[in-house]
Coordinates of C-alpha atoms and ligand atoms in Angstrom, one line a residue:
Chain A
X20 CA -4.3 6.7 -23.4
X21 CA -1.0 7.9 -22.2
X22 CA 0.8 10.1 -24.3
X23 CA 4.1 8.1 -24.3
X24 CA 6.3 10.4 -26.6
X25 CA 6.7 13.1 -24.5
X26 CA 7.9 13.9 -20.9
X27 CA 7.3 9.7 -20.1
X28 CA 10.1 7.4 -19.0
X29 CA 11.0 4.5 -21.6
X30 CA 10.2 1.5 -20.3
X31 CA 13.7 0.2 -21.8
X32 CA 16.7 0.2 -19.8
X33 CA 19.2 1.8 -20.9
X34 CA 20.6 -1.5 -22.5
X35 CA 17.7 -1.6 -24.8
X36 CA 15.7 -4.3 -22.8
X37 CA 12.1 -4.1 -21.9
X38 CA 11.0 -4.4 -18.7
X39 CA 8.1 -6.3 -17.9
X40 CA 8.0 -6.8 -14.5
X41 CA 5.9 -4.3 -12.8
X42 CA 4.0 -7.0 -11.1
X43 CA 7.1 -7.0 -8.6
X44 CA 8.0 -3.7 -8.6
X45 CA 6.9 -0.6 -11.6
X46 CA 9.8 0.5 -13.1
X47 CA 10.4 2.9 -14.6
X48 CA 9.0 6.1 -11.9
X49 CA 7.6 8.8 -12.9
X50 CA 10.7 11.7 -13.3
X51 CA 9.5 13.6 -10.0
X52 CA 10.3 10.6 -7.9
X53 CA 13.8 10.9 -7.9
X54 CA 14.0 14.4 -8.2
X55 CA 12.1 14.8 -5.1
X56 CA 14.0 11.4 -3.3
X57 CA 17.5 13.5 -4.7
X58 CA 16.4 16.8 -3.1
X59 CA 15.0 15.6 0.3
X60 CA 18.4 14.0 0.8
X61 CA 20.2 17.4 -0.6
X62 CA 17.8 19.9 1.1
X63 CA 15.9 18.3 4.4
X64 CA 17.1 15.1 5.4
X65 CA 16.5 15.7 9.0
X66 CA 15.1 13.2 11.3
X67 CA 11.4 13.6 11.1
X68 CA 9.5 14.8 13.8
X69 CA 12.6 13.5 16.6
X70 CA 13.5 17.2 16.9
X71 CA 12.0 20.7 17.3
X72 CA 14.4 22.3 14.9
X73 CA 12.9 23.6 11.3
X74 CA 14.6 21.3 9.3
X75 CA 13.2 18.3 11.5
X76 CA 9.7 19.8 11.5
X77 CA 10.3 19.9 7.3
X78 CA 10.8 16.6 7.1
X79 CA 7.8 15.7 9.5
X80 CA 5.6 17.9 7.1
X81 CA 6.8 15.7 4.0
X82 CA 6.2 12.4 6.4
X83 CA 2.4 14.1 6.9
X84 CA 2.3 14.9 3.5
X85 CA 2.8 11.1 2.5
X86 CA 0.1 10.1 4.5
X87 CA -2.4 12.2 3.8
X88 CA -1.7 11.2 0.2
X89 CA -2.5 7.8 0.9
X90 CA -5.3 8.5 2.6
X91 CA -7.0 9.8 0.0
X92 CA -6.0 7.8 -2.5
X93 CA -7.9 4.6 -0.6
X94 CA -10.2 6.7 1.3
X95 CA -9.2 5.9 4.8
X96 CA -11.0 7.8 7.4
X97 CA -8.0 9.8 8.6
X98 CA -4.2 9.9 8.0
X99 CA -3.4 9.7 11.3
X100 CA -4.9 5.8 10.9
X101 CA -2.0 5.4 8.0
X102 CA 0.7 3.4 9.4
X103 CA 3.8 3.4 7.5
X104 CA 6.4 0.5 7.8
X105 CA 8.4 -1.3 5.4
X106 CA 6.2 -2.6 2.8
X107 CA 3.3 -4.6 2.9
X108 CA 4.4 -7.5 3.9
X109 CA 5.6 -5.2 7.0
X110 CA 1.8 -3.9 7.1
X111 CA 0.5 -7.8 6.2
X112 CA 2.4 -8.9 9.3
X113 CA 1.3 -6.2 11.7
X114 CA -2.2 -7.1 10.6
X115 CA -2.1 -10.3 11.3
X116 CA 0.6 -11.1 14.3
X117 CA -1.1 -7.9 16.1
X118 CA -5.0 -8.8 16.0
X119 CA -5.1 -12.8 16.1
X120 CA -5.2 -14.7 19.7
X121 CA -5.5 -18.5 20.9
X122 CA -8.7 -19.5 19.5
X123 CA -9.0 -17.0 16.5
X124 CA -10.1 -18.5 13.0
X125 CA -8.9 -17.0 9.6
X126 CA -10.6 -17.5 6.6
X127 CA -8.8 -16.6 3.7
X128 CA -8.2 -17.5 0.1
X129 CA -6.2 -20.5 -2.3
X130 CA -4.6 -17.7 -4.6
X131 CA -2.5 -15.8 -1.4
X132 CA 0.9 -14.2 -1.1
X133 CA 3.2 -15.7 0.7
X134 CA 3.2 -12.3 2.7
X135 CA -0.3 -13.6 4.1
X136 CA 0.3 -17.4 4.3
X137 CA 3.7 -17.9 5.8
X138 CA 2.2 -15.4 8.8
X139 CA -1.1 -17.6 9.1
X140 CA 1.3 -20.8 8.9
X141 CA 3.3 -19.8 12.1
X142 CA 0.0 -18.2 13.6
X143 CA -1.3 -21.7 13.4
X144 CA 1.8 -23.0 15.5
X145 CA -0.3 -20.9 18.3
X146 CA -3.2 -22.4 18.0
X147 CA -4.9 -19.6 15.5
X148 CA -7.0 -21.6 12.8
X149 CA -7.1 -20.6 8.6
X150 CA -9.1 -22.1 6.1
X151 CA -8.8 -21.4 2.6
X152 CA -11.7 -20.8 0.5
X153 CA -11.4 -22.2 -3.1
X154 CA -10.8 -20.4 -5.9
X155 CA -11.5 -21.2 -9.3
X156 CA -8.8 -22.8 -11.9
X157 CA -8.7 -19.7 -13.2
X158 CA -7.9 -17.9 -10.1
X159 CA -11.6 -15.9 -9.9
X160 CA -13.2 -16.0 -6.5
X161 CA -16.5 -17.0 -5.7
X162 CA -17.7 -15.0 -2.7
X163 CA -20.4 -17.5 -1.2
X164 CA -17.0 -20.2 -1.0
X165 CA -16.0 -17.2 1.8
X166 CA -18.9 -17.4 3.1
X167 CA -19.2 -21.3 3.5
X168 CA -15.7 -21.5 5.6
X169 CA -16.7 -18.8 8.1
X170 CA -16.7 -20.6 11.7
X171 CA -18.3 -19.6 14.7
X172 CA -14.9 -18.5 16.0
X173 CA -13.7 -16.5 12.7
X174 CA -12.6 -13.2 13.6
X175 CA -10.9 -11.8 10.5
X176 CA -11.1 -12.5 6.4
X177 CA -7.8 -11.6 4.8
X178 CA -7.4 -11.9 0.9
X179 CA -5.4 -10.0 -1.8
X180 CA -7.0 -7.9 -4.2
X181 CA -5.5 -9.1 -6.9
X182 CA -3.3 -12.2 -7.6
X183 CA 0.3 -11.4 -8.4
X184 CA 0.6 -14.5 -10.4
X185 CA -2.3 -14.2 -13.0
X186 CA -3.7 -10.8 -12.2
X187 CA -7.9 -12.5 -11.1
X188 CA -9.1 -9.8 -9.6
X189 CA -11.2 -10.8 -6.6
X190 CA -14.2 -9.5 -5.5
X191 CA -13.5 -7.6 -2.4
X192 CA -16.5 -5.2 -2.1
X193 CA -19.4 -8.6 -2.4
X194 CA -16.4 -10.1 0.4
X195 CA -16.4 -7.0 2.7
X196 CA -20.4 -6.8 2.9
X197 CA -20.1 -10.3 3.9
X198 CA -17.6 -9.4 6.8
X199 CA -20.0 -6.1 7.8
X200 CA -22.8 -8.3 7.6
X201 CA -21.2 -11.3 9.8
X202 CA -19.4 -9.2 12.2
X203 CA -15.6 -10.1 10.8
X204 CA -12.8 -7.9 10.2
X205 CA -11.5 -7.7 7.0
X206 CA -7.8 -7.2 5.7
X207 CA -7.1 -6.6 2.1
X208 CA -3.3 -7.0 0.3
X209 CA -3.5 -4.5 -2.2
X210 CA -0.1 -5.1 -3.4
X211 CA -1.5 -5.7 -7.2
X212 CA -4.0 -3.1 -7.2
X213 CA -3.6 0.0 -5.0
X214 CA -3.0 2.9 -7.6
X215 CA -4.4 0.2 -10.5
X216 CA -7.9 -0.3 -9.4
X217 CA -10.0 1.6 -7.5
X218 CA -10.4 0.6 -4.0
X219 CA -12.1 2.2 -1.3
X220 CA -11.9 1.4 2.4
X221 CA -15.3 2.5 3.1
X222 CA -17.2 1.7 0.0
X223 CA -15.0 -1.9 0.4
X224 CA -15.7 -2.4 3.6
X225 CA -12.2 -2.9 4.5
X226 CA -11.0 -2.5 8.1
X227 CA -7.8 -3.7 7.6
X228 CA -6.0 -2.0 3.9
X229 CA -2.4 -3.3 4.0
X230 CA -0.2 -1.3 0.9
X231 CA 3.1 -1.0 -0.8
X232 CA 4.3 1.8 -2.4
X233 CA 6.5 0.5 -4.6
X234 CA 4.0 -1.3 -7.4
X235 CA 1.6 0.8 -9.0
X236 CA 2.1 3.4 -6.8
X237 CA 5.1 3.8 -8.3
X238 CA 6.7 4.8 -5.5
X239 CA 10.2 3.8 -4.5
X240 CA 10.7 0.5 -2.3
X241 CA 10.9 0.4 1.1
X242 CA 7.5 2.3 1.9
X243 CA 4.2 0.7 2.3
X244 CA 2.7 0.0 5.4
X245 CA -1.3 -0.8 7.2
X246 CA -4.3 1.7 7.0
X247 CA -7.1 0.9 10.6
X248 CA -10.0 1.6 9.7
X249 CA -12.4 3.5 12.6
X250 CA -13.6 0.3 14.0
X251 CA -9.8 -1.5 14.8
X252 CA -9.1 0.0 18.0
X253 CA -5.4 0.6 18.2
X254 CA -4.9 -0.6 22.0
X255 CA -6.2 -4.3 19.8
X256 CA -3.7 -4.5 18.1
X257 CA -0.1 -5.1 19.4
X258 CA 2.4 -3.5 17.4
X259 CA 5.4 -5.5 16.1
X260 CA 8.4 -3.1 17.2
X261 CA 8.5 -1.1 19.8
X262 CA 11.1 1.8 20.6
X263 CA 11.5 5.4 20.1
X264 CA 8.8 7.4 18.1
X265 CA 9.7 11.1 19.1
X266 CA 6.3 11.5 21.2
X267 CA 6.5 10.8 25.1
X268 CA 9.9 10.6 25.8
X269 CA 9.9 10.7 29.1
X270 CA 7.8 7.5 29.6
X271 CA 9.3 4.1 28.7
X272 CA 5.9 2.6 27.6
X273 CA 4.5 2.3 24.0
X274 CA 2.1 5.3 22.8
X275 CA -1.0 4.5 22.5
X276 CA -2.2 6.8 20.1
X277 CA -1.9 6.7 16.0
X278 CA 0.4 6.4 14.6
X279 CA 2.6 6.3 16.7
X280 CA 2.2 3.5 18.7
X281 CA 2.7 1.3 15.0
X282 CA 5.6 3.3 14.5
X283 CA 8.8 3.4 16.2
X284 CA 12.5 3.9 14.8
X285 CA 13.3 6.7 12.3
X286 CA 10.7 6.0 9.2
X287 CA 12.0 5.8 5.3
X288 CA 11.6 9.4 5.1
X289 CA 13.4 9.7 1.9
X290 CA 11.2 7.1 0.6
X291 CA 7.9 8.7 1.8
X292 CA 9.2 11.7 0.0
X293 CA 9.6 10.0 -3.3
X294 CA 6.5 8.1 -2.7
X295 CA 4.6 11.4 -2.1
X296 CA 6.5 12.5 -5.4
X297 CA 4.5 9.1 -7.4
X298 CA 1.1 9.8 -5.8
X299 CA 0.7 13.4 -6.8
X300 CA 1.9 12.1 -10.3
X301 CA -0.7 9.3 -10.6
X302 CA -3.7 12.1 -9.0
X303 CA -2.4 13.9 -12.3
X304 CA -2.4 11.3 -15.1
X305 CA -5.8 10.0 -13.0
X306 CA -6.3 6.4 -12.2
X307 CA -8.9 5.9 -14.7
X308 CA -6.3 7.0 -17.7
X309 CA -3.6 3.8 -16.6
X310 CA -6.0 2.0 -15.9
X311 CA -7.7 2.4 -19.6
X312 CA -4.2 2.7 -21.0
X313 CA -3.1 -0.7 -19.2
X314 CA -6.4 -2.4 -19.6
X315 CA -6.0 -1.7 -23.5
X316 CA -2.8 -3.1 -23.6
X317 CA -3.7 -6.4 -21.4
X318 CA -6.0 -7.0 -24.1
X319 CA -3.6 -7.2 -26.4
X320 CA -1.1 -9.0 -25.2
X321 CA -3.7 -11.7 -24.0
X322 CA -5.2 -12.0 -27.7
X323 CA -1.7 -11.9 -28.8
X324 CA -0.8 -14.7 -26.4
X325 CA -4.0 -16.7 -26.9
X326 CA -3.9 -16.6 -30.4
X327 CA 0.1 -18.6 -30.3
X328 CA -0.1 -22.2 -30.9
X329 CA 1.3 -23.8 -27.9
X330 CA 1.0 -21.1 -25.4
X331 CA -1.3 -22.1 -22.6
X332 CA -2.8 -18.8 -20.6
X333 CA -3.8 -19.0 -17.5
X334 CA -5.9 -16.8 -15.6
X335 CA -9.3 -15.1 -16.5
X336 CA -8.4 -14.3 -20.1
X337 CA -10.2 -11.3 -20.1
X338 CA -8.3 -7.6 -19.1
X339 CA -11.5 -6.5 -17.6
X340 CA -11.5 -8.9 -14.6
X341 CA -7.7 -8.9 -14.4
X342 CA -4.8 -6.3 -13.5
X343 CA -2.3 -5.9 -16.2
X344 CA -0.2 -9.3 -15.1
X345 CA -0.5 -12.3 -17.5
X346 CA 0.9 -15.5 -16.8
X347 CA 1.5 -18.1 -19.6
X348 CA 3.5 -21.4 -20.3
X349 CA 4.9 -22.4 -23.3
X350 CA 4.3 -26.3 -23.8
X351 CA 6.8 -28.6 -24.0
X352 CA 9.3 -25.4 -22.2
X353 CA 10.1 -24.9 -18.9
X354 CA 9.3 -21.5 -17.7
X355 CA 12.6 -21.2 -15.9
X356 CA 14.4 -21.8 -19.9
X357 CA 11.7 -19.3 -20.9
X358 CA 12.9 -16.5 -19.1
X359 CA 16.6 -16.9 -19.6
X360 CA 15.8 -17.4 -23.3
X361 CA 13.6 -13.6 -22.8
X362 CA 16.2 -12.9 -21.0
X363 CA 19.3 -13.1 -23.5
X364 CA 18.2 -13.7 -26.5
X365 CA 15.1 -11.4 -26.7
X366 CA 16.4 -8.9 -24.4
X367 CA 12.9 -8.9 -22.6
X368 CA 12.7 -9.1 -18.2
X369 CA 9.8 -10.5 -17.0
X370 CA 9.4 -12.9 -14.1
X371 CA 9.3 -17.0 -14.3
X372 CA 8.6 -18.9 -11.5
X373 CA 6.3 -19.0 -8.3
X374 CA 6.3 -15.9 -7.7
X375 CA 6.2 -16.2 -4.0
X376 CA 2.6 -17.6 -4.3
X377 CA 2.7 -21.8 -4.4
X378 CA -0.9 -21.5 -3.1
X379 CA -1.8 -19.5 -5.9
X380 CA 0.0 -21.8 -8.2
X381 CA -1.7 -24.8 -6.8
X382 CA -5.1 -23.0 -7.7
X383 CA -4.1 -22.9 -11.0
X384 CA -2.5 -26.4 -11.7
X385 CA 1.1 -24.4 -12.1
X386 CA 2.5 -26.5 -9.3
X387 CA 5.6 -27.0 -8.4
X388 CA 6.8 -26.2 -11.9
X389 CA 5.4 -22.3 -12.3
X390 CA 4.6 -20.2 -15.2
X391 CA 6.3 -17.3 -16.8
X392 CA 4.5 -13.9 -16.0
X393 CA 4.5 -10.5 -17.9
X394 CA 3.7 -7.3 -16.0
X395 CA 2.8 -4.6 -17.3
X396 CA 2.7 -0.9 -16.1
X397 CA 1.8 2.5 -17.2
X398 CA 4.9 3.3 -18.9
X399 CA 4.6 0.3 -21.5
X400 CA 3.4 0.9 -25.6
X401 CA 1.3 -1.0 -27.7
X402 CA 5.1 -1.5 -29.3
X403 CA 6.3 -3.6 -26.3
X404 CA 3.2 -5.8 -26.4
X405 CA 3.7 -6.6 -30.0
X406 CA 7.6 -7.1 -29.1
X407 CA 6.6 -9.3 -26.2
X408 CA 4.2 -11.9 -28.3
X409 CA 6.5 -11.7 -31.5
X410 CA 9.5 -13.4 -28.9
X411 CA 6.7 -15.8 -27.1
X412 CA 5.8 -16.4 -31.0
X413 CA 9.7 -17.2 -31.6
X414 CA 10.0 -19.3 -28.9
X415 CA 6.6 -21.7 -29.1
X416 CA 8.0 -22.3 -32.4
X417 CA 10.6 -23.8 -31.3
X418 CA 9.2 -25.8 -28.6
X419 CA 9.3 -29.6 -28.8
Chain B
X191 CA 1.4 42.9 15.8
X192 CA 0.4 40.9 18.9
X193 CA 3.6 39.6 20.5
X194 CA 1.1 37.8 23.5
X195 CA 1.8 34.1 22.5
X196 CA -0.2 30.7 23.4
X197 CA 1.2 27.2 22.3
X198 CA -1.1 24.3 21.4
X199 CA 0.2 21.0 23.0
X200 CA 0.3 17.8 21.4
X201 CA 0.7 13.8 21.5
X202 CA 3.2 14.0 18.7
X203 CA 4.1 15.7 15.8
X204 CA 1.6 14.8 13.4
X205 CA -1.3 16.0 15.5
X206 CA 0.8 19.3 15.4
X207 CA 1.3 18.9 11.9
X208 CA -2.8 18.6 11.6
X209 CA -3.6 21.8 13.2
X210 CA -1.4 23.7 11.1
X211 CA -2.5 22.5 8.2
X212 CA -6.4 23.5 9.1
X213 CA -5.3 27.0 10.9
X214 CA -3.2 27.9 7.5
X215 CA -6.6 27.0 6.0
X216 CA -8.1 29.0 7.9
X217 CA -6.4 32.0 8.0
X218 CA -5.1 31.6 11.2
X219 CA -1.3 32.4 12.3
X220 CA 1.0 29.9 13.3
X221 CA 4.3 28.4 13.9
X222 CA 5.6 25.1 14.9
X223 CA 7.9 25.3 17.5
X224 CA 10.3 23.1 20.3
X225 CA 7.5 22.9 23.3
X226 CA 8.8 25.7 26.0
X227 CA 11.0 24.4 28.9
X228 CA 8.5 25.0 31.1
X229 CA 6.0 23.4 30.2
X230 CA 5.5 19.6 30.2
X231 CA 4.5 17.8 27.1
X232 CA 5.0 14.2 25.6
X233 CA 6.1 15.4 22.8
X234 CA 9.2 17.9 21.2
X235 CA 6.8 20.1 19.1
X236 CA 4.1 22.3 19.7
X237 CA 2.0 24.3 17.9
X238 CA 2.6 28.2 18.6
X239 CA -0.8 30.8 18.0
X240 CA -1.8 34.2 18.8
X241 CA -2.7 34.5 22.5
X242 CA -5.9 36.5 21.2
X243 CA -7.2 33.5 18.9
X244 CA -6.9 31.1 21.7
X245 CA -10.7 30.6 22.4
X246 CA -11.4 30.9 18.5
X247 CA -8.9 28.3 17.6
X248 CA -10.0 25.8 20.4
X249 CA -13.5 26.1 19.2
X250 CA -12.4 25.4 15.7
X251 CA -10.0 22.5 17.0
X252 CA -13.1 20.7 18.8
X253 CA -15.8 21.5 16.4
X254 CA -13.6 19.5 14.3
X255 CA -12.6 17.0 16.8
X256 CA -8.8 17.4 16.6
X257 CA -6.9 15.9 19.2
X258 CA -4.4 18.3 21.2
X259 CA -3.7 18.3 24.7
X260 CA -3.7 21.6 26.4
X261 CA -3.6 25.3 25.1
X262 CA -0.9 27.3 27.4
X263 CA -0.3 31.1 27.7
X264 CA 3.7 31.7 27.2
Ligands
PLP568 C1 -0.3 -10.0 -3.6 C2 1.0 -9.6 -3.0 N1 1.2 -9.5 -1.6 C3 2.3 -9.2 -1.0 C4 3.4 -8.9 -1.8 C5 4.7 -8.5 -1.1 O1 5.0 -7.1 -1.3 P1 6.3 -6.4 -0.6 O2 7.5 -7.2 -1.1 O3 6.2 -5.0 -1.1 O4 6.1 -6.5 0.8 C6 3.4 -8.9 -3.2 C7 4.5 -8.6 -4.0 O5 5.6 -9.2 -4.0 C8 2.1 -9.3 -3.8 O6 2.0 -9.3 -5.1

């Protein structure tokens, strides 16, 4: 368990609330993320890698730094095959526009992100196919439904790792040996569990490890990006931008080499250094201890939640095959008057809603109207939990 | 000490950024530097070594199968 007293951020704001909506983005970072956000602004801030100067080459190093961080964190073969961009849904998109042609099948999942779906949706405007393997009601995956809705012209599986709306963790590794075994790439959207879960691109299988650094690699926003695995060769896959990368300047063609070619325009350097900042931290607390810490804590809050007269849980109901994201409703109360009532009355922030997942929602029977989702991350007590059911407690009570 | 030099030449600056890292690993001295007028390179960094661990350090660089371009004499 975390030792929350000393040296870790509140997860209160500094209005007293409690924040509960890591599943979108972990506040609060650990202290070293802004420091070191603060002092590369102060102390480097040069553009990385563009010129030959010492302060440029600094900043490079810290760039380098970042990815080398990542790569070991998901075991990626080499950090030059880390591709940094905007987020994941930058790294999703790159994935997806990049690798798929006329005549490509997609098989994928019925608890997806938008960040995979609307691609696949304009994809199949160019005559790239998808199907959607079903998912249980409680958002679980059943790895033979993958299997069944492969076609003779399926090129890629893409899933998430986790759902963002209920936590199901699906089972990538049993998913990727299918995709090894049947010849298909396979992209994963680890937006729920990179730094959460373990996940390794090797072990997984993965060829295709799309990340954001800003969730429980409590990094800041606007870093994340897509890690190739040794069998994506790069001239496959067209990159989304083109333009300036500081490497063969004097030709006015793309590189083709990693990462370059994936990575024109100035990067987020300042983010890469905070988000260098966040993985050293979470190397030192271990993934193991949040994930303990948080599973602990799920458990809790889903006994707490269970055990409320009118509260209907969705999801597995059980914090061993989910992250630490529960989604409930409160009968009889719209989830949208649930989280204003959280909101202002309870002083509690969590997230109501679709969460940018209908497909998910449909999945779970939460369609059009949504659910109300808690998400917690490593910075939250067993007092917040108990804070959190007390209000849900409050509320159902008052339901009609 | 040596003042003979030899640069490394790259594709970019993280390949440069690479060999440092394993020639500081290794012992080895060596500097990141603006790539020498004269010599043509795709890319604005190089990486500069002893002229006298020239062989050593190409050895090591393709034992290890990291990517550089040329080593030049300066
Ligand atoms: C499963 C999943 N995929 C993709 C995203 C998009 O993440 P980002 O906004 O960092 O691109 C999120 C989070 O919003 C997510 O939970």
């Amino acid at each position: 368990m975390i030792p929350t007293a000393t040296g870790f951020p509140s997860s209160k704001t500094k209005d007293g609330a409690l924040y509960l909506d890591n599943a979108a983005t972990s506040w609060p970072k650990p202290p070293g993320v802004a420091q070191a956000m603060a002092q590369f602004l102060a102390e480097v801030g040069a553009n990385p890698g563009r010129s030959g100067h010492r302060l440029s080459i600094e900043a490079a190093r810290i760039v380098y730094s970042a990815r080398e961080a990542v790569a070991n964190l998901f075991g990626a073969p080499d950090p030059l095959r880390v591709v940094f961009g905007l987020n994941i849904t930058d790294g999703i998109n790159l994935a997806l526009h990049g690798l798929l042609r006329a005549g490509d099948h997609v098989v994928t999942t019925g608890m997806e992100h938008n960040a995979v779906m609307r691609p696949l949706r304009d994809l199949a405007q160019q005559g790239i196919e998808f199907t959607q393997a079903v998912c249980e009601a409680d958002g679980t995956l059943d790895p033979h439904r993958i299997e069944e809705a492969i076609q003779p012209n399926t090129r890629l599986i893409a899933l998430n790792h986790a759902s963002n709306v209920c936590g199901a963790i699906l089972p990538i590794r049993a998913v990727g040996q299918i995709a090894r075994r049947r010849e298909l790439l396979f992209l994963v959207d680890t937006a729920q569990t990179g730094g959460a879960l373990p996940l390794h691109m090797e072990n997984d299988c993965i060829d295709l490890l799309a990340f954001t650094g800003h969730k429980s690699l409590y990094g800041p926003m606007g870093t994340g990006g897509l890690i190739l695995s040794e069998r994506i060769n790069p001239a496959d896959l067209h990159p989304l931008r083109q333009g300036g990368t500081g490497s063969r300047s004097e030709r006015e063609v793309q590189p083709d080499f990693l990462p370059d070619r994936f990575e024109s325009g100035t990067p987020n350097a300042v983010g890469l250094a905070g988000l260098l900042a966040a993985l050293e931290w979470l190397q030192e607390q271990g993934l193991e201890t949040i994930r303990t810490h948080e599973k602990a804590l799920c458990a809790d809050l889903l006994d707490g939640l269970i055990n409320t007269p009118g509260v209907i849980v969705l999801g597995p109901q059980d914090a061993a095959r989910q992250t630490a994201t529960v989604a409930f409703n409160i009968r009889g109360m719209e989830p949208s008057t649930v989280g204003l009532r959280l909101d202002e009355e309870f002083n509690i922030l969590c997230r109501v809603g679709l969460h940018c997942a209908p497909s998910a929602h449909r999945t779970l029977g939460t369609f059009p109207d949504g659910c109300v989702r808690f998400g917690l991350g490593a910075f939250n007590t067993a007092e917040d939990i108990q804070q959190a059911v007390e209000a849900v407690r409050q509320l159902a009570k008052e339901a009609p | 000490m040596n003042e003979a030099f030899a640069v490394i030449l790259v594709d970019s600056t993280s390949y440069a950024l690479r060999i440092e890292k394993l020639l500081k690993q290794q012992g080895l001295a060596c500097k990141l530097i603006p790539v020498p007028r004269h010599l043509s390179s795709d890319c604005g960094v190089c990486v500069r070594i002893q002229k006298q661990e020239a062989d050593v350090i190409r050895t090591l660089l393709q034992e290890d199968q990291i990517h550089f371009l040329t080593i030049e004499d300066v």
